[in-house]
Coordinates of C-alpha atoms in Angstrom, one line a residue:
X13 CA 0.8 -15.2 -9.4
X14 CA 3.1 -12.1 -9.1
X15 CA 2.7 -10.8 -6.3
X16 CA 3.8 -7.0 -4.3
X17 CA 3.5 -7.0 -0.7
X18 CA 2.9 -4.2 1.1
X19 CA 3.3 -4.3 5.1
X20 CA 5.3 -2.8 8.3
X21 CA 5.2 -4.5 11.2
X22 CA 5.3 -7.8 13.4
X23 CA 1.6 -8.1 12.3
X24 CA 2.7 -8.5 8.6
X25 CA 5.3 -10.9 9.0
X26 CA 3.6 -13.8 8.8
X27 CA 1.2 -13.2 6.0
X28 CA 4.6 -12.6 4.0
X29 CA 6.1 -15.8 5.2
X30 CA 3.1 -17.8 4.3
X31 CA 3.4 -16.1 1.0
X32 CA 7.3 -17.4 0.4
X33 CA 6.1 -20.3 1.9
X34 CA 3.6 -21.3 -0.5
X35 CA 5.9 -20.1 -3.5
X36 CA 4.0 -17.2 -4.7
X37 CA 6.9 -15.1 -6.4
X38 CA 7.0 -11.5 -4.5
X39 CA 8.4 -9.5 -7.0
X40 CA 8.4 -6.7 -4.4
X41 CA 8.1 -5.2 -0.7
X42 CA 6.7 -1.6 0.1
X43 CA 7.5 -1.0 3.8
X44 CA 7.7 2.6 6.0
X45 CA 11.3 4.3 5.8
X46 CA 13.6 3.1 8.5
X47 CA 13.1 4.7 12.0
X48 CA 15.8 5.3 14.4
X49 CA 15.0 3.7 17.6
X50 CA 16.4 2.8 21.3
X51 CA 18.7 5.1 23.4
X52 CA 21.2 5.6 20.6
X53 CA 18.7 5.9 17.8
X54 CA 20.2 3.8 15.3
X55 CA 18.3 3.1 12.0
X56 CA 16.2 0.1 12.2
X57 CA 14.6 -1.5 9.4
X58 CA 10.7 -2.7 9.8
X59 CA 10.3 -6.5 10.8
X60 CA 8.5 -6.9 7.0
X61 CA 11.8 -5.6 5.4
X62 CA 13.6 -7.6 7.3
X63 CA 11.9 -10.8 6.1
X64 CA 12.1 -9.2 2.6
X65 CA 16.1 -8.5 2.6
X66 CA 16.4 -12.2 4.1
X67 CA 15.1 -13.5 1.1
X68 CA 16.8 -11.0 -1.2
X69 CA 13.4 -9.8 -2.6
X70 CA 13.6 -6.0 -3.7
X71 CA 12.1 -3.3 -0.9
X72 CA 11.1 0.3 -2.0
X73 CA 10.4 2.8 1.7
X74 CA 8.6 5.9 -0.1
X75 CA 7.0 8.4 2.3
X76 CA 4.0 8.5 0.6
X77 CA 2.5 6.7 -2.8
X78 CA -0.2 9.5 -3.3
X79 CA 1.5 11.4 -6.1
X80 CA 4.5 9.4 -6.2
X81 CA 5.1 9.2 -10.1
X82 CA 8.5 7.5 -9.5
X83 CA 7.0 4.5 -7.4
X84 CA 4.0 4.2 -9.7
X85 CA 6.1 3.8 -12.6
X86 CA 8.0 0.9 -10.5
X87 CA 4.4 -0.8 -9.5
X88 CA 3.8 -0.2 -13.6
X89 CA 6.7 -1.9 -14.5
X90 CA 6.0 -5.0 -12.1
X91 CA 2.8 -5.3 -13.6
X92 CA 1.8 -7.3 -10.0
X93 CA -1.3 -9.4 -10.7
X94 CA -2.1 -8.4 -6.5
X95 CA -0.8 -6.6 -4.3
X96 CA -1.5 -7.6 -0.6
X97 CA -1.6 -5.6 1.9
X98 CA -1.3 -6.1 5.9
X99 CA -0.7 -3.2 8.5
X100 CA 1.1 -1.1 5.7
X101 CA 0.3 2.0 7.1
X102 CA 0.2 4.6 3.9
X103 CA -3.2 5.0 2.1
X104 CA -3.0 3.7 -1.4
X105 CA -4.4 5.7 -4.2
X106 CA -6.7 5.1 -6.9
X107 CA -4.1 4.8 -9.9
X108 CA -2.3 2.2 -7.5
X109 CA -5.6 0.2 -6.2
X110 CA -6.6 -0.3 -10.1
X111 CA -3.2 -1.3 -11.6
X112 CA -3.0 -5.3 -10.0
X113 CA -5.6 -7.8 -12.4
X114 CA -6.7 -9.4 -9.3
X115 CA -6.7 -6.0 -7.3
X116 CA -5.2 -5.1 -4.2
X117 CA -6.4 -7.1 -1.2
X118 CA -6.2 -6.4 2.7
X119 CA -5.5 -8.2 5.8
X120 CA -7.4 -6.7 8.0
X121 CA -7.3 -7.3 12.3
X122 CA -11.4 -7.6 12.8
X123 CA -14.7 -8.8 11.5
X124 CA -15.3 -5.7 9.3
X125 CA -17.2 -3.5 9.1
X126 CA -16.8 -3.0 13.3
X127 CA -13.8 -1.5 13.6
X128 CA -12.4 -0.1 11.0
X129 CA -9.2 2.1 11.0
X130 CA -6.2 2.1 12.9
X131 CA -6.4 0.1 15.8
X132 CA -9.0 -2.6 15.3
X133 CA -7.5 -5.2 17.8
X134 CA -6.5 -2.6 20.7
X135 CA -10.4 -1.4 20.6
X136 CA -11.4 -5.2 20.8
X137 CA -10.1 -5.0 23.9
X138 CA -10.7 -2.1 25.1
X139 CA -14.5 -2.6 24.7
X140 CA -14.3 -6.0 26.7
X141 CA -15.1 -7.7 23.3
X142 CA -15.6 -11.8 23.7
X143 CA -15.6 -12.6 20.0
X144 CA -13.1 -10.6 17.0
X145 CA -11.0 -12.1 14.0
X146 CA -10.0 -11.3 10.8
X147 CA -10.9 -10.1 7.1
X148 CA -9.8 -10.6 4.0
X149 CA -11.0 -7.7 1.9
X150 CA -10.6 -5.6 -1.6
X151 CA -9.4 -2.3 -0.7
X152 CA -11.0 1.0 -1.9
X153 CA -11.0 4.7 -1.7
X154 CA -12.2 4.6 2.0
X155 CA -10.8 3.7 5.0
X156 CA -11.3 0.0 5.4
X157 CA -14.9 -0.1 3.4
X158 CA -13.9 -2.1 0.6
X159 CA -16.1 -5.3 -0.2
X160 CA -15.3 -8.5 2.1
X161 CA -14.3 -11.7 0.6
X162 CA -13.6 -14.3 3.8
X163 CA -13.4 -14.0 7.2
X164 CA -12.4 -15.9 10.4
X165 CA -13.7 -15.6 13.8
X166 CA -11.5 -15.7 17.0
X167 CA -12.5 -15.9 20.8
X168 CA -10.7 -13.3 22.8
X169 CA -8.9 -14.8 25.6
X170 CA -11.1 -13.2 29.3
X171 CA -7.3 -11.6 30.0
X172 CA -6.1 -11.6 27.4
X173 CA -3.6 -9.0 26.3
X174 CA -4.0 -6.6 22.8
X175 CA -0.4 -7.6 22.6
X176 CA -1.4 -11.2 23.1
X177 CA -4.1 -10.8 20.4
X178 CA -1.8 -9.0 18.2
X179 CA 0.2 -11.8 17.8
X180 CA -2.0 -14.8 17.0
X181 CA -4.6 -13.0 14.6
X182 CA -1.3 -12.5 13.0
X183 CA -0.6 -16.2 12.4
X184 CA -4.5 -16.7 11.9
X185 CA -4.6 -13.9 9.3
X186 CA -1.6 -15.4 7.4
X187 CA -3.7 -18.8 6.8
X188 CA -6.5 -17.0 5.5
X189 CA -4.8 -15.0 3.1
X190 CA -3.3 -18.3 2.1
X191 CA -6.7 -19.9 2.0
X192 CA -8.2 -16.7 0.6
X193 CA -6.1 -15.7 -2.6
X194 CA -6.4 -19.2 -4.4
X195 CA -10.4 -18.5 -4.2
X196 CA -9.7 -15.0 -5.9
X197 CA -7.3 -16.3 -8.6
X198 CA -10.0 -19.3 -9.6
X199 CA -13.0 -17.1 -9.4
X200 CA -15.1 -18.5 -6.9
X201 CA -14.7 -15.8 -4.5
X202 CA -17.1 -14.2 -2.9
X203 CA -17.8 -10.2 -2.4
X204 CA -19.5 -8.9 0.3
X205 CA -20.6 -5.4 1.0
X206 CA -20.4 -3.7 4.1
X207 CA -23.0 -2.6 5.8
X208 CA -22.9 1.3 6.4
X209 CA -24.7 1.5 9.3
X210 CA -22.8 -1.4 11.4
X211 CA -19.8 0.6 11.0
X212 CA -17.3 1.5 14.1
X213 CA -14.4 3.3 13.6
X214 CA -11.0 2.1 15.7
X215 CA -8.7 5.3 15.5
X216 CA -5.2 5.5 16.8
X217 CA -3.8 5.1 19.8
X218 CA -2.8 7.6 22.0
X219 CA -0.3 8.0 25.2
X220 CA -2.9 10.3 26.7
X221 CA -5.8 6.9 26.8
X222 CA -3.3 5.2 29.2
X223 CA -4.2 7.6 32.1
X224 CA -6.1 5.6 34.6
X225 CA -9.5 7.4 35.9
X226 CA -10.2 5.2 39.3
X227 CA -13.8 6.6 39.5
X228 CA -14.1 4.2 36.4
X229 CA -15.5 0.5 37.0
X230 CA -12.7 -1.7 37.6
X231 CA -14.1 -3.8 34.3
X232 CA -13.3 -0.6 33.1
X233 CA -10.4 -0.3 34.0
X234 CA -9.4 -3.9 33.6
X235 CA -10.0 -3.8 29.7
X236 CA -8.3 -0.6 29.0
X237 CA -4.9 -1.7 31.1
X238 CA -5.3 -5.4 28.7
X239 CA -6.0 -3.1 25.9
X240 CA -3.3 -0.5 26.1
X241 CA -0.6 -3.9 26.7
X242 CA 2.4 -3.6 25.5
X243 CA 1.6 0.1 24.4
X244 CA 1.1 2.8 25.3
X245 CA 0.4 0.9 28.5
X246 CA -2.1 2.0 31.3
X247 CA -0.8 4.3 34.0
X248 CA -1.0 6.4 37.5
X249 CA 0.6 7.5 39.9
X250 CA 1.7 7.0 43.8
X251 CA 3.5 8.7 46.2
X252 CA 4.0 11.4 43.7
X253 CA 5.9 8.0 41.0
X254 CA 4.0 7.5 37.8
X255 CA 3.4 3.7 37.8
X256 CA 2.5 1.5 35.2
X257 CA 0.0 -1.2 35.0
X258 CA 0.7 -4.5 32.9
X259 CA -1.9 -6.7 34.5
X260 CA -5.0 -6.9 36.8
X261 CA -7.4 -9.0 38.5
X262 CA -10.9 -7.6 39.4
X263 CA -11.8 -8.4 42.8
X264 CA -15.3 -8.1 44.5
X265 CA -14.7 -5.4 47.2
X266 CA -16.1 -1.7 47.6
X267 CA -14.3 1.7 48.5
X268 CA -13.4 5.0 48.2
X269 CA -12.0 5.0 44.7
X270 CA -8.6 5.2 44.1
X271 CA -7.7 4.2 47.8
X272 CA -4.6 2.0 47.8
X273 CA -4.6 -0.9 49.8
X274 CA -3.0 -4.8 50.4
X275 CA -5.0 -7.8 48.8
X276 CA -3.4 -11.3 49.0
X277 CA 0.0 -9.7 49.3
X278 CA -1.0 -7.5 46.6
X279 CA -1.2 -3.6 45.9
X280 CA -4.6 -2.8 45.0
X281 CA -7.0 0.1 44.6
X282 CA -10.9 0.4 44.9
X283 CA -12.7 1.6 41.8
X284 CA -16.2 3.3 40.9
X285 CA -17.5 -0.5 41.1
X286 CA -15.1 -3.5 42.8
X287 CA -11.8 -3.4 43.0
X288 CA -8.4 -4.2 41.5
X289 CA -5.6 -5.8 42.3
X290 CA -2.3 -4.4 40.5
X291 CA -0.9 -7.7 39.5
X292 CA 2.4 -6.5 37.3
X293 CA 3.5 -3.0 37.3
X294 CA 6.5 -0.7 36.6
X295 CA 7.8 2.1 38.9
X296 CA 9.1 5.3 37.3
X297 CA 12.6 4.4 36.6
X298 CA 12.1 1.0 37.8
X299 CA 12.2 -2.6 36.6
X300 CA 8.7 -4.5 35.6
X301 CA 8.1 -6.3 38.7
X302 CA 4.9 -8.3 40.5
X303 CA 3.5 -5.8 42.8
X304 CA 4.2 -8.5 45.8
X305 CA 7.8 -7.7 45.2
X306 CA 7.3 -3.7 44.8
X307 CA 6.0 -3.9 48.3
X308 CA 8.6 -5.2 50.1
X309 CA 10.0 -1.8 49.6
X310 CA 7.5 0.2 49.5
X311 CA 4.3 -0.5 52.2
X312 CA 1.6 1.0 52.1
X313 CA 0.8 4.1 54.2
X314 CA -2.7 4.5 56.0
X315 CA -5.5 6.3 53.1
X316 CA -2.8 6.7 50.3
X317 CA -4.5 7.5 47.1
X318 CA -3.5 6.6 43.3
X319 CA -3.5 9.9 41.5

């Protein structure tokens, strides 16, 4: 089986390992263009071409594939019988989805068809989902509506992070891919359609979702600060400081909302419904710290609000 992998980030990484591991030659690695990063913003190459240039397998960065002649010819002259994909990040056209025998498949972070699009697991979250997991699907024309061929379900962790999440549908994804694309290259595997009207979109990210609204619930609230976790994180303000919010614990007491206040040595706020206590946060120019420690040095003052 000649395989092209096509992948980005941390997500990816395993399904490539458990590829190399299971001695499937990967004749090739499409990953996004390096991106300079940090305060000096040096170049740095995606954790999927990292694995690749560890294991001296060829990686081609084009910005896009739609219209790329020069990267079609390469694919053409691969002649991969699959490409996989996971978290890849460029759409792939039509000429490109019908050149593999066995097609191109995806690795995909829920139980299509909820959630498809950008963000599957964050949204998980975000909605205060109990149950998610993974598909294995052939890709189409469409967003993440391609027919289903296996899928494994996972039980979201009650505070768990997206972060969290992130990183063991990653290892869970790998084994079904590895369990997956024997089924395909034998012929026993199934295809499933997607029903239409069960369809929920995830779209991106954005900073702008991580502002905290304290009229909200605090389940509200609590899921959107595990959601947004490690990025773009959940956030206020106090004292006129923009603080983040890393982790929570819901707490059964009523108040004006957004009124700050101590609970078992802990900042915390009232919400729309219960309360929160701020259990790890992040001053503006500040180190991560427990909010026990961030009030040592900074007690709070009699009907202080979070902005």
């Amino acid at each position: 089986m000649r395989i092209v992998f096509m992948g980005t980030p941390d997500f990816a990484v395993p399904s490539l390992k458990k590829l190399i591991e299971k001695g499937y030659k990967i004749e090739a690695v499409f990953t996004q263009p390096d991106k300079p990063k940090g305060r000096g913003h040096k170049m740095q190459m995606s954790p999927v071409k990292e694995v690749a240039v560890e294991n001296n397998i060829p990686v081609y960065q084009p910005q896009t594939l739609r219209n790329n002649g020069e990267m079609l010819a390469v694919l053409k002259d691969i002649a991969p019988d699959m490409i996989v994909v996971a978290a890849y990040g460029k759409i792939l056209p039509e000429e490109v989805l019908n050149l593999p025998k066995y097609g191109c498949i995806n690795v995909h972070g829920s139980l299509l068809p909820k959630y498809r699009g950008a963000a599957p697991i964050q949204w998980a979250v975000l909605n205060g989902d109990k149950v998610t997991g993974v598909t294995i699907m052939y890709m189409g024309l469409g967003i993440d509506t391609g027919d289903m061929i296996s899928k494994r379900e996972m039980i979201i962790g009650d505070t768990e992070t997206a972060g969290e999440l992130f990183d063991r549908m990653s290892l869970v994804g790998a084994e079904l891919l590895a369990d997956t694309i024997p089924e395909i290259e034998s012929g026993k595997a199934k295809r499933e359609v997607q029903n239409e009207s069960e369809a929920v979109h995830a779209p991106m990210i954005s900073k702008e979702m991580g502002v905290i609204d304290f009229n909200k619930s605090a389940e509200f609230i609590f899921n959107q600060i595990r959601g947004l976790n490690p990025w773009p994180c959940a956030y206020t303000a106090l004292d006129g400081r923009k603080l983040k919010v890393f982790s929570a614990k819901i707490i059964n007491k009523q108040g004006e909302p957004g009124l700050a206040f101590v609970s078992e040595n802990k900042l915390a706020v009232y919400c729309g419904e219960n309360a929160l206590e701020l259990l790890e946060i992040q001053p503006e120019n500040g180190k991560r710290m427990l909010s026990s420690s961030y009030l040592l040095g900074h007690p709070i003052k009699e009907k202080i609000y979070f902005e």
